[in-house]
Short mmCIF file of C-alpha atoms in Angstrom, two decimals:
data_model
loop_
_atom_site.label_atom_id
_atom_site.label_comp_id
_atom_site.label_asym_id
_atom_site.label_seq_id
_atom_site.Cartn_x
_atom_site.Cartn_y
_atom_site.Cartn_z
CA UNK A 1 -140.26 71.20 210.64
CA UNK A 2 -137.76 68.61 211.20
CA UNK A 3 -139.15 66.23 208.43
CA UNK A 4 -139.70 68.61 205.95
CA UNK A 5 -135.71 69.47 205.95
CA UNK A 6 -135.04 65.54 206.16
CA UNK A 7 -137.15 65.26 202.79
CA UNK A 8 -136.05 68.39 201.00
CA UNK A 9 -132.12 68.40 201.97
CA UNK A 10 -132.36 66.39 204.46
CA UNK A 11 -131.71 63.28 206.93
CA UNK A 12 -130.79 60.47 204.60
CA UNK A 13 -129.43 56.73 205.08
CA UNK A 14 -128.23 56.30 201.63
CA UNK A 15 -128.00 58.29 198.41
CA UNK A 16 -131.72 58.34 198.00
CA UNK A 17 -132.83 57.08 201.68
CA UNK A 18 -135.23 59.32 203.55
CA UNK A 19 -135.53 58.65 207.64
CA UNK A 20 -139.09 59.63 208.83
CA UNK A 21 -139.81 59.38 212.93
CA UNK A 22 -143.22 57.30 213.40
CA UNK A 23 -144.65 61.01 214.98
CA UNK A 24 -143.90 62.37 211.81
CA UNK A 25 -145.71 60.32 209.02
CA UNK A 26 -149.52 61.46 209.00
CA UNK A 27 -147.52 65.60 208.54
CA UNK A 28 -145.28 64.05 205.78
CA UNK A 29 -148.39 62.13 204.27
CA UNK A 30 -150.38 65.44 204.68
CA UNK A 31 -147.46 67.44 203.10
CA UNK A 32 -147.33 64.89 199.97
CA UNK A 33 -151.32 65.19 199.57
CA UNK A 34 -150.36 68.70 198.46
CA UNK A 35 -148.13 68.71 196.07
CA UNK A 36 -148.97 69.81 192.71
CA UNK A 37 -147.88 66.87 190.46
CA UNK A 38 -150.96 65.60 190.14
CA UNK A 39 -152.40 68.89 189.60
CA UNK A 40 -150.03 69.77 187.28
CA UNK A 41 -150.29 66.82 184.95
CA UNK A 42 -154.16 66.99 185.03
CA UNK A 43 -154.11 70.62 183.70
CA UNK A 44 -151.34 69.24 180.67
CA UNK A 45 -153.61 66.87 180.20
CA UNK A 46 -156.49 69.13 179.57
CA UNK A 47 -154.93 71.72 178.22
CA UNK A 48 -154.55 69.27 175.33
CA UNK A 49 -158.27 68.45 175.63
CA UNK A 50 -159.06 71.68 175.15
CA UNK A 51 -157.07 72.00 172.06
CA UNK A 52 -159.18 69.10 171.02
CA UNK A 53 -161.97 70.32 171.84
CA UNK A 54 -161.41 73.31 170.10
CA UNK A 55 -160.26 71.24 166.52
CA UNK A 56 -163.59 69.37 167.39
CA UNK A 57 -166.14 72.41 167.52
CA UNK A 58 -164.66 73.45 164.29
CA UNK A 59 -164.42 70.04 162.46
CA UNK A 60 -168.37 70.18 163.97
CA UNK A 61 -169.13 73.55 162.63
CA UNK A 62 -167.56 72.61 159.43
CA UNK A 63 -169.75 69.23 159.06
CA UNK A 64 -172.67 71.10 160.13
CA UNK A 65 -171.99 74.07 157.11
CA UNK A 66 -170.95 71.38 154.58
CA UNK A 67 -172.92 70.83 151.46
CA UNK A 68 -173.76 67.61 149.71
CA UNK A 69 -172.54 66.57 146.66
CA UNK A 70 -175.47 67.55 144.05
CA UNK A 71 -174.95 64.25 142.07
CA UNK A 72 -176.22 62.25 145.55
CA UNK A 73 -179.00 60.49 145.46
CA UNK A 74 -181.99 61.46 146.97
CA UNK A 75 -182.68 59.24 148.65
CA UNK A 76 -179.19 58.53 150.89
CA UNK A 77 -178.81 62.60 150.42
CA UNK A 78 -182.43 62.74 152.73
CA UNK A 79 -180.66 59.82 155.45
CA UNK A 80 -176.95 61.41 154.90
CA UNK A 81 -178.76 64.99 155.94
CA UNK A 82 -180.96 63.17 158.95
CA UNK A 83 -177.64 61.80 160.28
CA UNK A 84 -176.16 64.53 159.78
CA UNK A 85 -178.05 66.89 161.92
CA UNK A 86 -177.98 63.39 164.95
CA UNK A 87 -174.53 63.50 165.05
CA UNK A 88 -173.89 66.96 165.03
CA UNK A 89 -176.46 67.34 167.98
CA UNK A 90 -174.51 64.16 169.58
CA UNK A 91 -170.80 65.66 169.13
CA UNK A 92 -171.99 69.31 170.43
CA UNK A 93 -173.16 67.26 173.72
CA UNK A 94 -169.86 66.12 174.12
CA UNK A 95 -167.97 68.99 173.25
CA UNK A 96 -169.16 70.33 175.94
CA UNK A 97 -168.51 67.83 178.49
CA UNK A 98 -164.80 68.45 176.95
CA UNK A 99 -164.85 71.17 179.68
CA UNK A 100 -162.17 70.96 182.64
CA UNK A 101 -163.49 70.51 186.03
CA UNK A 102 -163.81 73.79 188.40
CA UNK A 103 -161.63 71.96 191.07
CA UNK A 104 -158.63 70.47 190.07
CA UNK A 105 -158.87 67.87 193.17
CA UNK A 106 -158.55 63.47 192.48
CA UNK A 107 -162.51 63.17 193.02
CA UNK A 108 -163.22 66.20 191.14
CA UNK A 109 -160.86 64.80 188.58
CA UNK A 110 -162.47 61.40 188.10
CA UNK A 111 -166.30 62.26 187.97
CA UNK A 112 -165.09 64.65 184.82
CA UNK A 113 -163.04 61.98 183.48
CA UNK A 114 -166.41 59.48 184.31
CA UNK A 115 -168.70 61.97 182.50
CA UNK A 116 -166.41 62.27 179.88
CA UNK A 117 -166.20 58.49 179.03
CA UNK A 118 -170.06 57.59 179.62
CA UNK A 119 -170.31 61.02 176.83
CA UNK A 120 -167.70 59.38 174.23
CA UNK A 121 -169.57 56.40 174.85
CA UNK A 122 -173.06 57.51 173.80
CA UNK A 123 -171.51 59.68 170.73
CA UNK A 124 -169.59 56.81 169.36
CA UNK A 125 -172.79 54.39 169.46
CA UNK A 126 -174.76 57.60 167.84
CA UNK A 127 -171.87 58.21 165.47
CA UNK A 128 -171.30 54.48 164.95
CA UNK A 129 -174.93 54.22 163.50
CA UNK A 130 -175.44 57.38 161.36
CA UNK A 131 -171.38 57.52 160.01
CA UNK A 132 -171.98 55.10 157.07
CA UNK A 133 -174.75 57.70 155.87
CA UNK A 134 -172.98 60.92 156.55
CA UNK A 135 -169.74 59.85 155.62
CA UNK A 136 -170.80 59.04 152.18
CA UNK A 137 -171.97 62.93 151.74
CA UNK A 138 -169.04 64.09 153.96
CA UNK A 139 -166.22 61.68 153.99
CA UNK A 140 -163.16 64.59 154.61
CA UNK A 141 -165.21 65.76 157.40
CA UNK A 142 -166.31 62.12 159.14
CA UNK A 143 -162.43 61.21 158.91
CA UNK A 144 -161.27 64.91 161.24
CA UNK A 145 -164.18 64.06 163.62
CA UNK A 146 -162.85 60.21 164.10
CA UNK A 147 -159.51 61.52 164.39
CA UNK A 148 -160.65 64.31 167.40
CA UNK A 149 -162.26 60.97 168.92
CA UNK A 150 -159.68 59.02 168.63
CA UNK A 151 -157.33 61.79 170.65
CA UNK A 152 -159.78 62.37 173.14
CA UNK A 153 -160.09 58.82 173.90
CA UNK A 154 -156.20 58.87 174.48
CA UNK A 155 -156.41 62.02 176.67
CA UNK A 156 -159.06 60.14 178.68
CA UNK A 157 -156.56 56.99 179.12
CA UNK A 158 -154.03 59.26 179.95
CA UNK A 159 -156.07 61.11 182.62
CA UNK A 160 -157.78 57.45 183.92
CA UNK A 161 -153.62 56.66 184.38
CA UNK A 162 -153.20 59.92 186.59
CA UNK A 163 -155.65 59.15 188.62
CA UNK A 164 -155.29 55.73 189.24
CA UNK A 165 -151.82 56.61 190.20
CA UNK A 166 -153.15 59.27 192.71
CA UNK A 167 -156.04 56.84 194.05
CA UNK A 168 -153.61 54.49 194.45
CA UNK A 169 -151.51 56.72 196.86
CA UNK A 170 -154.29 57.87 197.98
CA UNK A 171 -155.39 54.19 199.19
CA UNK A 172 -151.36 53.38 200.06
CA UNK A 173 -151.72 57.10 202.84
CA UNK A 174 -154.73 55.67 204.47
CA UNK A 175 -153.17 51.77 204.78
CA UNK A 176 -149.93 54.10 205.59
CA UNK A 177 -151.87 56.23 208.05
CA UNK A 178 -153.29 53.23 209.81
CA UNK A 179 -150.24 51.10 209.99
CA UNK A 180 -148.58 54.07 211.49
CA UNK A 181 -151.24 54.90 214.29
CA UNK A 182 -150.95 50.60 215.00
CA UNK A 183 -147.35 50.33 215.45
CA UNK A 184 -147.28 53.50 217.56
CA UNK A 185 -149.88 51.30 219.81
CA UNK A 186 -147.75 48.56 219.58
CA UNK A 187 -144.70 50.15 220.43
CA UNK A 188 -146.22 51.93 223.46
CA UNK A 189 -147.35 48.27 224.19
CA UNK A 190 -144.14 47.01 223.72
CA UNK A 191 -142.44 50.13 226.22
CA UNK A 192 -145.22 49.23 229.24
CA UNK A 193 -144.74 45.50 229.09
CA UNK A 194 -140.72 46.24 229.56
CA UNK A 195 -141.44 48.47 232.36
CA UNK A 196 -143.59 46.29 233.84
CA UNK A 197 -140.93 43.42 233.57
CA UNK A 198 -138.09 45.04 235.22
CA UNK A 199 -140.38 46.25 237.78
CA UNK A 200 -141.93 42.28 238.24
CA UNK A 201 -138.12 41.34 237.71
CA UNK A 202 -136.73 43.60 240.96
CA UNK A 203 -140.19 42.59 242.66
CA UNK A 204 -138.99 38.85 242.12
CA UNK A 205 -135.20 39.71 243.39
CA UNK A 206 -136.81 41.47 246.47
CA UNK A 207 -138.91 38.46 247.19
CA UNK A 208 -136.15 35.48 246.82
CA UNK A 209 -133.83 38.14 248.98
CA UNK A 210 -136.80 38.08 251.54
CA UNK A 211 -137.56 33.98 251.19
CA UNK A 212 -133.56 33.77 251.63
CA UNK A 213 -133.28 36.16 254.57
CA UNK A 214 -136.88 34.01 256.29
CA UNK A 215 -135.14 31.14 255.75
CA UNK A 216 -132.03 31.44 257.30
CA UNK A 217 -133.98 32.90 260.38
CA UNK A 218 -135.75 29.61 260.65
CA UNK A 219 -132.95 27.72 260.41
CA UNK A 220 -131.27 30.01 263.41
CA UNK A 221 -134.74 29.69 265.30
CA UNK A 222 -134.57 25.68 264.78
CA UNK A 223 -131.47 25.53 265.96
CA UNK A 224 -131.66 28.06 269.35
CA UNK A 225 -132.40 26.74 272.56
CA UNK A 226 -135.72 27.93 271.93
CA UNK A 227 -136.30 25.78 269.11
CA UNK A 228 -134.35 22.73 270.58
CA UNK A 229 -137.11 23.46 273.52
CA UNK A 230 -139.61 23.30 271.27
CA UNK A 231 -138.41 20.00 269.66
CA UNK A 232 -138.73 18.67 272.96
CA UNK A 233 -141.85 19.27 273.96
CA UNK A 234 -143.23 18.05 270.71
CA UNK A 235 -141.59 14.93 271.37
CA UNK A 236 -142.87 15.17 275.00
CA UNK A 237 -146.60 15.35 273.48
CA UNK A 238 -146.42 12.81 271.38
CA UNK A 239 -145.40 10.53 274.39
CA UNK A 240 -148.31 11.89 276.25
CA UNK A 241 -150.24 10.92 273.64
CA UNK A 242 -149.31 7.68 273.30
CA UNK A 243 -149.60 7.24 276.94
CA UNK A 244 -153.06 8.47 276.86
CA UNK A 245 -154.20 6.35 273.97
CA UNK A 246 -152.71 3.35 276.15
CA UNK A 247 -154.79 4.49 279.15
CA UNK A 248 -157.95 4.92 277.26
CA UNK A 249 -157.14 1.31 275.92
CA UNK A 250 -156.53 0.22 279.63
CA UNK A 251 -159.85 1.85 280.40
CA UNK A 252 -161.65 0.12 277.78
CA UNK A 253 -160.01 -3.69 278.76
CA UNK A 254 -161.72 -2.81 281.87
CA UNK A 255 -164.99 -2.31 281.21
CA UNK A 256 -164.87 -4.67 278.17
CA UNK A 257 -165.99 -7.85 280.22
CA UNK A 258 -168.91 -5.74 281.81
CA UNK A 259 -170.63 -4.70 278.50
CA UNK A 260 -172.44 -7.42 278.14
CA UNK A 261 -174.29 -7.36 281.07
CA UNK A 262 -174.30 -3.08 281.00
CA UNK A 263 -176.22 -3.78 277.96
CA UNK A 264 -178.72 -5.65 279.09
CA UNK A 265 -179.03 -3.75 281.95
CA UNK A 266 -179.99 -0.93 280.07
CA UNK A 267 -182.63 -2.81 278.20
CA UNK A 268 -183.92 -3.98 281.39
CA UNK A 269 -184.27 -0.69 282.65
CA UNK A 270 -185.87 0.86 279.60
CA UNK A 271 -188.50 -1.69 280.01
CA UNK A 272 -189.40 -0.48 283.58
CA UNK A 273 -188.60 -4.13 284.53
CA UNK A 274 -186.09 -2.63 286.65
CA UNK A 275 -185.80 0.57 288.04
CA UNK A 276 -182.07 1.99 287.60
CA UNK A 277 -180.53 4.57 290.28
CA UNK A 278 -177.74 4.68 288.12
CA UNK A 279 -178.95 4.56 284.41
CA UNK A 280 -176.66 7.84 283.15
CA UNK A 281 -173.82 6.08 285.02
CA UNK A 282 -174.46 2.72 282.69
CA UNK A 283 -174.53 4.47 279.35
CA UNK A 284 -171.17 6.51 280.10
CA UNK A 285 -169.36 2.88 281.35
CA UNK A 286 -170.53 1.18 277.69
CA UNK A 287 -169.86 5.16 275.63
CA UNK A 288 -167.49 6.96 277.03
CA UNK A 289 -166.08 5.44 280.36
CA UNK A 290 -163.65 8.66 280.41
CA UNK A 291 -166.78 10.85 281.50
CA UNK A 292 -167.91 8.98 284.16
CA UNK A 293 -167.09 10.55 288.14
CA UNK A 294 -164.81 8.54 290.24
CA UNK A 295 -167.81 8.93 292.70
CA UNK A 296 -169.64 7.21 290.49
CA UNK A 297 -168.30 4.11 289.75
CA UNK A 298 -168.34 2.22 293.39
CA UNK A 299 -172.36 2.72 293.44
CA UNK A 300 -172.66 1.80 289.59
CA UNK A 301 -170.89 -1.46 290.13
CA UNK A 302 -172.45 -2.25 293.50
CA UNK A 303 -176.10 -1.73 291.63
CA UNK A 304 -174.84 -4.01 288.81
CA UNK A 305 -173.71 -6.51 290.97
CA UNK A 306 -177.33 -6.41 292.37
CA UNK A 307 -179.19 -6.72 289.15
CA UNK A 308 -176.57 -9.14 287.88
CA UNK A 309 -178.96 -12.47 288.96
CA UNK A 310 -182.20 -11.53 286.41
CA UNK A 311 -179.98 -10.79 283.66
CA UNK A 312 -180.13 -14.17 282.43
CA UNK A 313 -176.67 -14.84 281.85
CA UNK A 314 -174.83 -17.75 281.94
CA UNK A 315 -174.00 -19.28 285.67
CA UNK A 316 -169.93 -19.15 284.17
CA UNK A 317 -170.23 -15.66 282.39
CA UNK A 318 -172.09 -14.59 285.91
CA UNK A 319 -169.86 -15.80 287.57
CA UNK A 320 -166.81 -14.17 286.14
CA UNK A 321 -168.51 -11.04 285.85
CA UNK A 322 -168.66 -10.91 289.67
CA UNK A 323 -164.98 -11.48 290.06
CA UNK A 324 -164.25 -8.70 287.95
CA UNK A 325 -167.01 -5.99 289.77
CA UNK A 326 -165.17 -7.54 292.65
CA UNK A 327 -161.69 -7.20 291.66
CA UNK A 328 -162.64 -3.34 290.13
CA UNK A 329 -164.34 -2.50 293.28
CA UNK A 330 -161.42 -3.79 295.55
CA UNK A 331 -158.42 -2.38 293.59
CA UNK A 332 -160.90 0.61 292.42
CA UNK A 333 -159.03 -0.09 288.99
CA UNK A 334 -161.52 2.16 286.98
CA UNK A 335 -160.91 5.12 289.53
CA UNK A 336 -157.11 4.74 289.12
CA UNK A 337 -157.30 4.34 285.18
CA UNK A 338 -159.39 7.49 284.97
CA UNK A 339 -156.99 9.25 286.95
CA UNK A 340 -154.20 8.38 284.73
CA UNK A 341 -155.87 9.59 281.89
CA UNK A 342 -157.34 12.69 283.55
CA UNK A 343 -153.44 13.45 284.50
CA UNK A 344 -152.44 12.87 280.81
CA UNK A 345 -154.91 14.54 279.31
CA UNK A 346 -153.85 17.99 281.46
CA UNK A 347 -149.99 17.29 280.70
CA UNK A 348 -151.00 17.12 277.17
CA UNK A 349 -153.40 20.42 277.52
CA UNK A 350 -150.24 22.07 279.33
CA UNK A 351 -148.17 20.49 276.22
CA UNK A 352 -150.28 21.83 273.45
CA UNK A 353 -150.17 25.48 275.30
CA UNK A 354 -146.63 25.64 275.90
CA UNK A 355 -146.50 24.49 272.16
CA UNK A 356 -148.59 27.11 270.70
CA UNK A 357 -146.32 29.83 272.73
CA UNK A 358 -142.96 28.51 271.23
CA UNK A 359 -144.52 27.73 267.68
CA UNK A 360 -145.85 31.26 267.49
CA UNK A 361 -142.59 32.79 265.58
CA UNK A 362 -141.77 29.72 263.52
CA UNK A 363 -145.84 29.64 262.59
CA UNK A 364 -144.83 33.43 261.74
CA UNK A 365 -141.80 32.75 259.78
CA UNK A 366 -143.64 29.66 258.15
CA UNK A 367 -146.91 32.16 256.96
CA UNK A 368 -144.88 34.53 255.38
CA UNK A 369 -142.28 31.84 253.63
CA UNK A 370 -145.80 30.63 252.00
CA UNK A 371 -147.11 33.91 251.09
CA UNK A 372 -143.55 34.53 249.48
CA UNK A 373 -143.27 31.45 247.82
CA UNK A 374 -147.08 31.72 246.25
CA UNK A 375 -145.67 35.79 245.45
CA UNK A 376 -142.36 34.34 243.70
CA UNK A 377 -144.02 31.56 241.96
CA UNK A 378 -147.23 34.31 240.75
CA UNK A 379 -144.15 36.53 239.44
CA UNK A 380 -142.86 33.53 237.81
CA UNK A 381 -145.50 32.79 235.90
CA UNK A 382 -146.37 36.71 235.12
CA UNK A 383 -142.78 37.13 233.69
CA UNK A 384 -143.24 34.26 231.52
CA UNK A 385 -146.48 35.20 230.04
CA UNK A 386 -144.50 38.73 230.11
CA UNK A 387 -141.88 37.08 227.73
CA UNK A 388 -144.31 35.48 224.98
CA UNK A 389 -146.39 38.43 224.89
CA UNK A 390 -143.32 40.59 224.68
CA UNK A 391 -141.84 38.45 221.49
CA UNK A 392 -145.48 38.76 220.03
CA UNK A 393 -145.98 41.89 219.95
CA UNK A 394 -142.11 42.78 218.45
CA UNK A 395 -142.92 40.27 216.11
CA UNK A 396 -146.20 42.40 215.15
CA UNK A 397 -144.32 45.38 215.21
CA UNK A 398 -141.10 44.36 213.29
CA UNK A 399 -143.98 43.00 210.34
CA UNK A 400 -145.89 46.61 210.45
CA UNK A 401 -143.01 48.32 210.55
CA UNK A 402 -141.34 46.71 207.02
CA UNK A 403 -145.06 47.12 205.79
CA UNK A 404 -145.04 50.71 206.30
CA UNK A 405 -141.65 51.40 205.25
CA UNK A 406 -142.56 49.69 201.99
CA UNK A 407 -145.73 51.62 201.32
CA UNK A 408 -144.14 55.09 202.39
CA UNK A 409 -141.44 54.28 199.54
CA UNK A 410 -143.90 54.10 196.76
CA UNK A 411 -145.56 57.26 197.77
CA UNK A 412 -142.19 58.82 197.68
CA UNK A 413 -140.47 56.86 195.32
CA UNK A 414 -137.60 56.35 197.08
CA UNK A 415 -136.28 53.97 200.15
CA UNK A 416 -137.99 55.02 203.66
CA UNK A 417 -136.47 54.16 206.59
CA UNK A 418 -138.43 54.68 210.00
CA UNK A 419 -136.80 56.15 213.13
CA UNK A 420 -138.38 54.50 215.62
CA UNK A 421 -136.60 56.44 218.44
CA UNK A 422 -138.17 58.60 220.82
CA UNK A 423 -138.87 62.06 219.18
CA UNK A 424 -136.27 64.39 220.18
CA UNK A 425 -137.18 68.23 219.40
CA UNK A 426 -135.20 70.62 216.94
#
């Protein structure tokens, strides 16, 4: 494996630099896992136990087969003897628990070393109580037995140093193991949100070469005869339309002196006072004189003109209200007035169709400038957010990545550099 050569004669940046590709790390971390220094220090370390263990069982045997002084008291020689047999029982417990473990594996490791310590623990207190009695019938032997404590208790800081050193690579592989599988995330992150930029970013090229292209054709279109044409009718409609909005005024100065008397006409009527031939005829003159039929209007006026006397209006107001029926019958000024708006209103309908012919491809070109605009400002806005997320996330990255370099170094104990390249095969 490619690695395995970079670590063991390997791919170096320095003197003592190791390069590691990101695809590489949980095989290099699995590869460390296995090797036997841990092992191998453990089984120094109890290989020394056992020597002490073995010194102990016979500095136990010996206190066990010892015999009192005969000038001891009987008394202490009865609570020397009592102790005697406590301790012994006490130290045999350990001595056993002196044992290696089976498995020479960290967890393995630390429940012995546990056991071990809770042991020492209970012998010590046991030892600490009953030593003043038994070491004043065996002093030589009480002073081995605290010196084969006092080793194993530095065997047992030895061993609680190994394995805090191999917990604490232990804990650095998983941090290592997760940093790894993140910035692998991140960098795949990282790779799609490029891709996706320079395809937004020729997306964005393509539309402002499209909005350029739709714009010139306008401006070509504007200035064709077809467009000139189109100018001109525009301008023709809005004359038509200020013509008609004159007419309709026209229309309405006409029937403006009658609505007076229309108006109370019609109340007349809906009374049943008076009976109206032309009641429909009425409301059209005072809502919408525009509806009413040029044959129409002579009989309307004639009827008015008729009903005029029991309207109770004023002899002057009367008065000039006849004039005008007159002068509108006579000159048939509503008939003519209609007509002129009628004749507007179909130059303006003929207008607004010719209009809607010649507007139909700058309407088109107009549509799609829109849509392209709203695409190109969308992109816009995408390729910014694009941008921040893009500096985020290589700011994440760039952090994990000098975090996991510096936690791969003290498992190996030297400088690690990270290849982030794509993996290339041996």
């Amino acid at each position: 494996m490619k690695w395995l050569k970079n670590i063991f004669g390997g791919k170096k940046t320095g003197e003592d630099s190791v390069v590691l590709q990101l695809a590489e790390i949980n095989s290099w971390l699995e590869e460390r896992g296995k090797e036997s220094d841990f092992t191998m220090r453990c089984e120094e370390i109890y290989g020394r136990m056992d020597d002490v263990a073995q010194t102990l069982s016979k500095d136990i045997s010996a206190l066990e087969s010892a015999d009192a002084d005969g000038s001891t008291p009987p008394k202490l020689l009865r609570a020397g003897l009592a102790a005697r047999g406590e301790v012994v029982k006490q130290l045999e417990t350990l001595s056993e628990k002196l044992l290696p473990p089976k498995k020479k594996d960290p967890d393995s490791a630390f429940q012995h070393h546990w056991t071990l310590v809770k042991g020492l623990e209970r012998t010590v207190t046991t030892f600490g109580r009953a030593q003043r009695y038994v070491a004043a019938l065996f002093p030589r032997n009480i002073e081995s037995i605290n010196s084969d404590l006092t080793q194993i208790s530095r065997l047992l800081v030895d061993l609680e140093s190994e394995i805090g050193k191999k917990r604490k690579v232990q804990e650095e592989s998983w941090y290592s193991r997760e940093l790894a599988a993140r910035l692998q995330e991140e960098l795949s992150c990282i790779d799609e949100l490029k891709k996706k930029t320079l395809q937004d970013l020729a997306a964005l090229s393509g539309i402002n070469s499209r909005l350029s292209s739709l714009e010139e054709e306008a401006k070509r279109l504007e200035a064709s005869d077809d467009g000139k044409r189109a100018e001109e009718l525009k301008r023709s409609l809005e004359k038509k339309k200020q013509d008609q909005s004159s007419a309709e005024d026209e229309l309405a100065d006409l029937i403006a002196p009658l609505t007076k008397a229309l108006a109370r006409m019609m109340k007349q009527g809906s009374s049943d006072r008076i009976n109206l031939l032309h009641k429909n005829v009425f409301e059209q003159l005072l809502e919408s004189p525009s509806l009413v039929q040029d044959k129409d209007i002579s009989g309307s006026l004639e009827e008015l003109r008729t009903h005029l006397a029991i309207l109770g209006l004023k002899d002057k107001k009367k008065e000039k209200i006849l004039d005008h029926i007159d002068l509108l019958i006579k000159e048939r000024s509503l008939e003519n007035a209609r007509a002129r708006q009628q004749a507007l209103e179909n130059e303006i309908s003929d207008l607004e169709s010719q209009i809607r012919v010649s507007s139909e491809e700058p309407l088109r070109l107009k549509e799609e400038m829109s849509h392209a605009r709203k695409s190109k400002k969308s992109l816009e806005a995408a390729l910014d957010q694009a941008k921040k997320d893009l500096a985020s996330l290589e700011e994440k990255a760039a952090s994990d990545e000098l975090e996991l370099e510096e936690r791969l170094a003290r498992i190996a104990g030297r400088p690690i550099k990270l290849d982030l390249s794509p993996e290339r095969k041996c």
